[in-house]
Amino acid sequence: MCQNHGVAYIKPGVVEVQSIEYPKLALGDRKCEHGVILQIVSTNICGSDQHMVRGRTTAPAGLVLGHEITGLVIEAGRDVEFIKVGDLVSVPFNIACGRCRNCKVGQTGICLNVNPSRPGAAYGYVDMGGWVGGQAEYVLVPYADFNLLKFPDKDQAMAKIRDLTLLSDIFPTGYHGAVTAGVGPGSIVYVAGAGPVGLACAASCHLLGAAVVIVGDMIPERLEQAKSFGCEIVDLRKETPLSEQIAEIIGVPEVDCAVDCVGFEARGHGSDAGVERPATVLNAIMSITRAGGALGIPGLYVTGDPGAADDAAKEGSLSIRIGLGWAKSHSFYTGQCPVMKYHRQLMNAILYDKIQIAKAVNVEVISLDKAPKGYQDFDKGAAKKFVIDPHGMIPN
Protein backbone atom coordinates (compact mmCIF):
# COMPACT_ATOMS: atom_id res chain seq x y z
CA MET A 1 0.00 0.00 0.00
CA CYS A 2 1.33 3.43 -0.95
CA GLN A 3 1.84 6.01 1.74
CA ASN A 4 0.12 9.38 1.65
CA HIS A 5 0.79 12.68 3.41
CA GLY A 6 -1.36 15.77 3.53
CA VAL A 7 -1.60 19.27 4.97
CA ALA A 8 -4.04 19.26 7.90
CA TYR A 9 -5.61 22.18 9.75
CA ILE A 10 -4.81 21.77 13.46
CA LYS A 11 -5.97 24.98 15.12
CA PRO A 12 -6.03 28.70 14.28
CA GLY A 13 -2.68 29.61 12.79
CA VAL A 14 -1.37 26.04 12.69
CA VAL A 15 -1.21 23.50 9.87
CA GLU A 16 0.87 20.32 9.81
CA VAL A 17 1.95 17.80 7.21
CA GLN A 18 0.62 14.49 8.51
CA SER A 19 0.43 10.88 7.42
CA ILE A 20 -3.10 10.39 6.07
CA GLU A 21 -5.04 7.49 4.61
CA TYR A 22 -4.25 6.50 1.05
CA PRO A 23 -7.40 7.12 -1.02
CA LYS A 24 -9.66 4.30 -2.13
CA LEU A 25 -12.20 4.12 -4.91
CA ALA A 26 -14.97 4.22 -2.34
CA LEU A 27 -17.60 6.59 -0.97
CA GLY A 28 -18.23 5.35 2.53
CA ASP A 29 -19.31 1.71 2.27
CA ARG A 30 -19.90 1.69 -1.48
CA LYS A 31 -17.53 1.50 -4.42
CA CYS A 32 -16.82 4.69 -6.35
CA GLU A 33 -16.63 3.21 -9.83
CA HIS A 34 -17.05 6.64 -11.43
CA GLY A 35 -13.94 7.97 -9.66
CA VAL A 36 -10.18 8.02 -10.13
CA ILE A 37 -7.13 8.17 -7.88
CA LEU A 38 -4.66 10.93 -8.74
CA GLN A 39 -0.98 11.23 -8.01
CA ILE A 40 -0.84 14.94 -7.37
CA VAL A 41 1.49 16.95 -9.59
CA SER A 42 0.64 20.35 -8.14
CA THR A 43 -1.73 21.66 -5.50
CA ASN A 44 -2.02 25.29 -4.49
CA ILE A 45 -2.53 27.29 -1.31
CA CYS A 46 -5.63 29.45 -1.71
CA GLY A 47 -6.87 32.51 0.14
CA SER A 48 -10.00 30.52 0.94
CA ASP A 49 -7.81 28.01 2.77
CA GLN A 50 -6.29 30.89 4.69
CA HIS A 51 -9.71 31.92 6.03
CA MET A 52 -9.98 28.49 7.66
CA VAL A 53 -6.42 28.47 8.95
CA ARG A 54 -7.00 31.86 10.61
CA GLY A 55 -9.87 30.28 12.52
CA ARG A 56 -12.50 32.32 10.71
CA THR A 57 -14.72 29.37 9.87
CA THR A 58 -16.10 26.34 11.68
CA ALA A 59 -13.49 24.03 10.11
CA PRO A 60 -12.76 21.02 12.35
CA ALA A 61 -9.27 20.13 13.53
CA GLY A 62 -7.70 17.50 11.30
CA LEU A 63 -9.35 18.67 8.07
CA VAL A 64 -7.02 17.87 5.15
CA LEU A 65 -6.85 21.08 3.11
CA GLY A 66 -6.58 21.78 -0.59
CA HIS A 67 -9.04 22.30 -3.43
CA GLU A 68 -6.68 23.40 -6.24
CA ILE A 69 -5.45 20.13 -7.74
CA THR A 70 -3.65 18.96 -10.88
CA GLY A 71 -2.60 15.34 -11.15
CA LEU A 72 -1.85 12.12 -13.00
CA VAL A 73 -4.49 9.40 -13.13
CA ILE A 74 -3.04 6.23 -11.58
CA GLU A 75 -6.25 4.24 -10.99
CA ALA A 76 -9.73 4.46 -12.49
CA GLY A 77 -13.07 2.89 -11.59
CA ARG A 78 -14.76 0.55 -14.05
CA ASP A 79 -17.40 3.14 -15.00
CA VAL A 80 -14.85 5.74 -16.10
CA GLU A 81 -14.94 5.68 -19.91
CA PHE A 82 -13.06 8.68 -21.25
CA ILE A 83 -10.34 9.42 -18.70
CA LYS A 84 -7.47 6.91 -18.77
CA VAL A 85 -4.64 5.89 -16.46
CA GLY A 86 -1.67 8.10 -17.33
CA ASP A 87 -3.74 11.17 -18.24
CA LEU A 88 -2.62 14.52 -16.82
CA VAL A 89 -5.69 16.40 -15.67
CA SER A 90 -6.92 19.58 -14.02
CA VAL A 91 -9.47 19.16 -11.23
CA PRO A 92 -12.15 21.86 -10.82
CA PHE A 93 -12.45 22.78 -7.16
CA ASN A 94 -16.22 22.35 -7.48
CA ILE A 95 -17.24 18.72 -7.05
CA ALA A 96 -20.16 18.05 -9.36
CA CYS A 97 -22.18 14.96 -10.22
CA GLY A 98 -23.06 15.96 -13.78
CA ARG A 99 -26.54 14.52 -13.33
CA CYS A 100 -28.58 16.97 -11.26
CA ARG A 101 -30.67 19.90 -12.47
CA ASN A 102 -27.97 22.45 -11.68
CA CYS A 103 -25.11 20.52 -13.26
CA LYS A 104 -27.11 20.03 -16.44
CA VAL A 105 -27.36 23.80 -16.94
CA GLY A 106 -23.71 24.41 -16.07
CA GLN A 107 -24.17 25.52 -12.44
CA THR A 108 -21.53 23.10 -11.20
CA GLY A 109 -20.69 25.26 -8.19
CA ILE A 110 -24.06 24.37 -6.67
CA CYS A 111 -24.42 20.68 -7.51
CA LEU A 112 -27.33 19.16 -5.60
CA ASN A 113 -25.94 15.67 -5.03
CA VAL A 114 -22.43 15.98 -3.57
CA ASN A 115 -23.06 17.67 -0.23
CA PRO A 116 -25.82 16.59 2.18
CA SER A 117 -25.78 19.96 3.95
CA ARG A 118 -26.37 22.38 1.08
CA PRO A 119 -25.81 22.78 -2.67
CA GLY A 120 -22.17 22.78 -3.73
CA ALA A 121 -19.07 20.91 -2.63
CA ALA A 122 -15.30 21.28 -2.72
CA TYR A 123 -12.24 19.30 -1.70
CA GLY A 124 -10.83 19.97 1.76
CA TYR A 125 -13.20 22.78 2.71
CA VAL A 126 -15.45 23.43 5.66
CA ASP A 127 -19.15 22.60 5.21
CA MET A 128 -18.52 21.50 1.62
CA GLY A 129 -19.40 17.84 1.83
CA GLY A 130 -16.57 16.36 3.86
CA TRP A 131 -14.38 15.55 0.84
CA VAL A 132 -10.68 14.96 1.59
CA GLY A 133 -8.49 17.78 0.34
CA GLY A 134 -5.74 17.64 -2.23
CA GLN A 135 -2.77 19.30 -0.50
CA ALA A 136 -1.42 15.79 -0.38
CA GLU A 137 0.36 13.17 -2.44
CA TYR A 138 -2.73 11.29 -3.64
CA VAL A 139 -6.45 12.08 -3.76
CA LEU A 140 -9.78 10.59 -4.84
CA VAL A 141 -11.73 12.48 -7.53
CA PRO A 142 -15.36 11.33 -8.09
CA TYR A 143 -17.43 11.63 -11.28
CA ALA A 144 -14.17 11.73 -13.20
CA ASP A 145 -15.52 11.77 -16.75
CA PHE A 146 -17.62 14.82 -15.97
CA ASN A 147 -15.25 16.74 -13.73
CA LEU A 148 -11.77 16.34 -15.12
CA LEU A 149 -10.11 18.40 -17.85
CA LYS A 150 -7.50 16.32 -19.68
CA PHE A 151 -4.51 18.17 -21.07
CA PRO A 152 -4.08 17.17 -24.73
CA ASP A 153 -0.28 16.84 -24.65
CA LYS A 154 1.38 15.79 -21.39
CA ASP A 155 4.84 17.12 -22.24
CA GLN A 156 3.46 20.46 -23.40
CA ALA A 157 1.37 20.67 -20.24
CA MET A 158 4.28 19.94 -17.92
CA ALA A 159 6.27 22.71 -19.61
CA LYS A 160 3.44 25.12 -18.69
CA ILE A 161 2.38 23.50 -15.43
CA ARG A 162 2.94 26.67 -13.38
CA ASP A 163 0.21 28.30 -15.47
CA LEU A 164 -2.05 25.29 -15.90
CA THR A 165 -2.15 24.55 -12.17
CA LEU A 166 -4.14 27.76 -11.79
CA LEU A 167 -7.03 26.35 -13.86
CA SER A 168 -8.40 24.47 -10.85
CA ASP A 169 -9.58 27.69 -9.18
CA ILE A 170 -8.05 31.14 -9.20
CA PHE A 171 -7.76 31.75 -12.93
CA PRO A 172 -11.37 30.73 -13.69
CA THR A 173 -12.54 32.45 -10.48
CA GLY A 174 -10.85 35.73 -11.39
CA TYR A 175 -12.11 35.42 -14.95
CA HIS A 176 -15.63 34.67 -13.68
CA GLY A 177 -15.53 37.82 -11.55
CA ALA A 178 -14.58 39.86 -14.59
CA VAL A 179 -17.17 38.24 -16.88
CA THR A 180 -20.02 38.63 -14.40
CA ALA A 181 -19.06 42.29 -13.88
CA GLY A 182 -19.47 42.78 -17.61
CA VAL A 183 -15.83 43.43 -18.52
CA GLY A 184 -15.29 43.63 -22.26
CA PRO A 185 -13.37 45.57 -24.90
CA GLY A 186 -12.81 49.16 -23.76
CA SER A 187 -14.10 48.66 -20.20
CA ILE A 188 -12.73 50.62 -17.29
CA VAL A 189 -12.77 48.29 -14.30
CA TYR A 190 -11.83 48.42 -10.63
CA VAL A 191 -10.58 45.24 -8.95
CA ALA A 192 -10.68 45.28 -5.15
CA GLY A 193 -7.84 43.18 -3.76
CA ALA A 194 -4.42 42.25 -5.16
CA GLY A 195 -4.15 38.79 -3.68
CA PRO A 196 -3.84 35.88 -6.14
CA VAL A 197 -7.52 35.94 -7.16
CA GLY A 198 -7.47 39.72 -7.58
CA LEU A 199 -4.33 39.52 -9.72
CA ALA A 200 -5.86 36.68 -11.76
CA CYS A 201 -8.97 38.81 -12.20
CA ALA A 202 -6.92 41.81 -13.32
CA ALA A 203 -5.04 39.68 -15.85
CA SER A 204 -8.40 38.30 -17.02
CA CYS A 205 -9.69 41.84 -17.52
CA HIS A 206 -6.78 42.49 -19.86
CA LEU A 207 -7.53 39.21 -21.68
CA LEU A 208 -11.14 40.36 -22.12
CA GLY A 209 -10.02 43.65 -23.65
CA ALA A 210 -10.42 46.15 -20.80
CA ALA A 211 -9.00 49.59 -21.56
CA VAL A 212 -8.02 50.38 -17.96
CA VAL A 213 -7.70 47.99 -15.03
CA ILE A 214 -7.36 49.65 -11.63
CA VAL A 215 -6.38 47.47 -8.66
CA GLY A 216 -6.78 48.53 -5.02
CA ASP A 217 -4.96 47.05 -2.04
CA MET A 218 -3.10 47.98 1.16
CA ILE A 219 0.04 45.88 0.67
CA PRO A 220 2.72 47.67 -1.38
CA GLU A 221 4.28 44.46 -2.71
CA ARG A 222 0.95 43.28 -4.06
CA LEU A 223 0.30 46.64 -5.70
CA GLU A 224 3.74 46.46 -7.34
CA GLN A 225 2.84 43.00 -8.63
CA ALA A 226 -0.32 44.44 -10.20
CA LYS A 227 1.71 47.23 -11.81
CA SER A 228 4.13 44.67 -13.26
CA PHE A 229 1.60 43.58 -15.90
CA GLY A 230 0.04 46.91 -16.76
CA CYS A 231 -2.51 47.68 -14.05
CA GLU A 232 -3.11 51.10 -12.52
CA ILE A 233 -3.15 50.99 -8.73
CA VAL A 234 -4.73 52.72 -5.74
CA ASP A 235 -3.25 52.51 -2.25
CA LEU A 236 -6.15 52.07 0.15
CA ARG A 237 -4.03 53.04 3.14
CA LYS A 238 -4.15 56.65 1.94
CA GLU A 239 -6.62 59.11 3.40
CA THR A 240 -7.55 60.21 -0.14
CA PRO A 241 -10.98 58.70 -0.88
CA LEU A 242 -11.11 55.86 -3.38
CA SER A 243 -13.23 57.90 -5.80
CA GLU A 244 -10.64 60.70 -5.86
CA GLN A 245 -7.79 58.27 -6.43
CA ILE A 246 -9.73 56.82 -9.36
CA ALA A 247 -10.39 60.31 -10.72
CA GLU A 248 -6.65 61.01 -10.63
CA ILE A 249 -6.16 58.04 -12.98
CA ILE A 250 -9.04 58.33 -15.45
CA GLY A 251 -10.38 61.87 -14.93
CA VAL A 252 -13.73 60.86 -13.43
CA PRO A 253 -14.53 59.29 -10.03
CA GLU A 254 -16.31 56.20 -11.34
CA VAL A 255 -15.70 53.04 -13.34
CA ASP A 256 -17.84 50.93 -15.66
CA CYS A 257 -17.76 47.88 -13.42
CA ALA A 258 -16.02 46.44 -10.38
CA VAL A 259 -14.99 43.12 -8.87
CA ASP A 260 -14.75 42.22 -5.16
CA CYS A 261 -11.77 39.85 -4.77
CA VAL A 262 -11.45 40.37 -1.00
CA GLY A 263 -14.48 38.89 0.77
CA PHE A 264 -15.54 38.85 4.39
CA GLU A 265 -12.22 39.68 6.09
CA ALA A 266 -12.05 43.12 4.46
CA ARG A 267 -10.36 46.01 6.26
CA GLY A 268 -11.42 49.63 6.29
CA HIS A 269 -9.75 52.22 4.08
CA GLY A 270 -7.59 55.17 5.09
CA SER A 271 -7.46 55.68 8.85
CA ASP A 272 -9.50 52.47 9.26
CA ALA A 273 -6.98 50.41 7.27
CA GLY A 274 -6.11 48.19 10.22
CA VAL A 275 -9.69 47.69 11.39
CA GLU A 276 -11.92 44.90 10.10
CA ARG A 277 -14.89 46.30 8.22
CA PRO A 278 -16.44 43.34 6.38
CA ALA A 279 -18.83 45.43 4.27
CA THR A 280 -16.16 47.92 3.18
CA VAL A 281 -15.44 46.47 -0.23
CA LEU A 282 -19.06 45.92 -1.22
CA ASN A 283 -20.00 49.46 -0.22
CA ALA A 284 -16.91 50.92 -1.88
CA ILE A 285 -17.50 49.25 -5.23
CA MET A 286 -21.13 50.38 -5.23
CA SER A 287 -19.99 53.94 -4.60
CA ILE A 288 -17.53 54.03 -7.53
CA THR A 289 -19.40 51.96 -10.13
CA ARG A 290 -21.48 53.93 -12.62
CA ALA A 291 -25.27 53.75 -12.61
CA GLY A 292 -26.30 50.66 -14.53
CA GLY A 293 -22.97 48.92 -13.94
CA ALA A 294 -22.39 45.43 -12.63
CA LEU A 295 -20.49 44.05 -9.64
CA GLY A 296 -18.77 40.66 -9.77
CA ILE A 297 -18.34 39.19 -6.28
CA PRO A 298 -16.10 36.11 -6.32
CA GLY A 299 -14.66 37.16 -2.93
CA LEU A 300 -15.73 34.64 -0.29
CA TYR A 301 -18.55 35.42 2.15
CA VAL A 302 -19.65 32.89 4.76
CA THR A 303 -22.70 32.11 6.87
CA GLY A 304 -20.58 31.17 9.88
CA ASP A 305 -17.64 33.30 11.06
CA PRO A 306 -16.73 32.69 14.72
CA GLY A 307 -14.00 35.34 14.56
CA ALA A 308 -16.23 38.17 13.38
CA ALA A 309 -16.29 41.49 15.22
CA ASP A 310 -20.03 41.41 16.00
CA ASP A 311 -22.91 38.96 16.26
CA ALA A 312 -24.45 39.98 12.94
CA ALA A 313 -21.23 39.39 11.00
CA LYS A 314 -20.83 36.00 12.70
CA GLU A 315 -23.77 34.77 10.62
CA GLY A 316 -22.86 36.73 7.49
CA SER A 317 -25.14 39.72 8.08
CA LEU A 318 -23.25 42.82 6.93
CA SER A 319 -24.11 46.52 6.84
CA ILE A 320 -24.35 46.75 3.07
CA ARG A 321 -25.78 49.89 1.46
CA ILE A 322 -28.28 47.99 -0.64
CA GLY A 323 -30.25 51.21 -1.10
CA LEU A 324 -27.28 52.71 -2.94
CA GLY A 325 -26.98 49.71 -5.20
CA TRP A 326 -30.72 49.76 -5.86
CA ALA A 327 -30.72 53.48 -6.64
CA LYS A 328 -27.90 53.00 -9.14
CA SER A 329 -29.55 49.92 -10.74
CA HIS A 330 -26.51 47.80 -10.08
CA SER A 331 -26.37 44.11 -10.93
CA PHE A 332 -24.74 41.83 -8.35
CA TYR A 333 -23.31 38.40 -9.17
CA THR A 334 -22.17 36.24 -6.27
CA GLY A 335 -21.17 32.67 -5.47
CA GLN A 336 -18.63 30.05 -6.39
CA CYS A 337 -17.19 30.11 -9.87
CA PRO A 338 -18.48 27.21 -12.00
CA VAL A 339 -14.97 26.28 -13.11
CA MET A 340 -16.03 23.98 -15.95
CA LYS A 341 -17.76 26.89 -17.67
CA TYR A 342 -14.36 28.41 -18.42
CA HIS A 343 -11.44 26.05 -17.85
CA ARG A 344 -11.12 24.56 -21.35
CA GLN A 345 -11.03 27.98 -23.02
CA LEU A 346 -8.59 29.32 -20.43
CA MET A 347 -6.40 26.23 -20.93
CA ASN A 348 -6.20 27.12 -24.61
CA ALA A 349 -5.34 30.72 -23.79
CA ILE A 350 -2.39 29.39 -21.77
CA LEU A 351 -1.27 26.77 -24.28
CA TYR A 352 -1.39 29.25 -27.17
CA ASP A 353 0.45 31.97 -25.21
CA LYS A 354 -2.39 34.46 -24.95
CA ILE A 355 -1.74 34.98 -21.24
CA GLN A 356 1.05 34.41 -18.72
CA ILE A 357 -1.10 33.89 -15.66
CA ALA A 358 1.65 32.35 -13.47
CA LYS A 359 3.78 35.45 -14.00
CA ALA A 360 0.83 37.73 -13.21
CA VAL A 361 0.15 36.06 -9.84
CA ASN A 362 3.85 35.41 -9.12
CA VAL A 363 3.83 31.62 -8.69
CA GLU A 364 6.41 30.13 -6.32
CA VAL A 365 6.78 26.35 -6.25
CA ILE A 366 7.42 24.74 -2.84
CA SER A 367 7.68 21.17 -1.54
CA LEU A 368 4.95 19.58 0.56
CA ASP A 369 7.00 19.85 3.74
CA LYS A 370 7.31 23.61 3.18
CA ALA A 371 3.52 24.07 3.10
CA PRO A 372 3.25 25.31 6.73
CA LYS A 373 5.78 28.06 6.00
CA GLY A 374 3.91 28.86 2.79
CA TYR A 375 0.77 29.43 4.86
CA GLN A 376 2.68 31.69 7.24
CA ASP A 377 4.19 33.78 4.45
CA PHE A 378 0.87 34.05 2.64
CA ASP A 379 -0.82 35.19 5.83
CA LYS A 380 1.75 37.98 6.12
CA GLY A 381 0.71 39.29 2.71
CA ALA A 382 3.36 37.80 0.44
CA ALA A 383 2.78 38.85 -3.16
CA LYS A 384 3.01 35.24 -4.31
CA LYS A 385 0.90 32.26 -5.24
CA PHE A 386 2.30 29.21 -3.48
CA VAL A 387 2.14 26.01 -5.56
CA ILE A 388 2.96 22.76 -3.73
CA ASP A 389 4.88 20.10 -5.67
CA PRO A 390 4.46 16.92 -3.55
CA HIS A 391 6.50 14.57 -5.77
CA GLY A 392 9.17 16.92 -7.14
CA MET A 393 7.69 16.69 -10.65
CA ILE A 394 7.65 20.36 -11.66
CA PRO A 395 10.70 21.29 -13.76
CA ASN A 396 12.87 24.20 -12.63
mmCIF file of C-alpha atoms in Angstrom, residues 46 59 67 73 84 87 117 142 146 181 184 201 210 213 255 260 276 285 382:
data_model
loop_
_atom_site.group_PDB
_atom_site.id
_atom_site.type_symbol
_atom_site.label_atom_id
_atom_site.label_comp_id
_atom_site.label_asym_id
_atom_site.label_seq_id
_atom_site.Cartn_x
_atom_site.Cartn_y
_atom_site.Cartn_z
ATOM 1 C CA CYS A 46 -5.629 29.448 -1.705
ATOM 2 C CA ALA A 59 -13.490 24.030 10.110
ATOM 3 C CA HIS A 67 -9.038 22.300 -3.433
ATOM 4 C CA VAL A 73 -4.490 9.396 -13.129
ATOM 5 C CA LYS A 84 -7.474 6.908 -18.771
ATOM 6 C CA ASP A 87 -3.739 11.175 -18.244
ATOM 7 C CA SER A 117 -25.779 19.963 3.951
ATOM 8 C CA PRO A 142 -15.359 11.332 -8.085
ATOM 9 C CA PHE A 146 -17.620 14.816 -15.970
ATOM 10 C CA ALA A 181 -19.059 42.285 -13.880
ATOM 11 C CA GLY A 184 -15.287 43.633 -22.260
ATOM 12 C CA CYS A 201 -8.971 38.812 -12.196
ATOM 13 C CA ALA A 210 -10.418 46.154 -20.803
ATOM 14 C CA VAL A 213 -7.695 47.988 -15.033
ATOM 15 C CA VAL A 255 -15.700 53.045 -13.336
ATOM 16 C CA ASP A 260 -14.746 42.219 -5.163
ATOM 17 C CA GLU A 276 -11.917 44.901 10.103
ATOM 18 C CA ILE A 285 -17.497 49.248 -5.233
ATOM 19 C CA ALA A 382 3.363 37.800 0.439
#
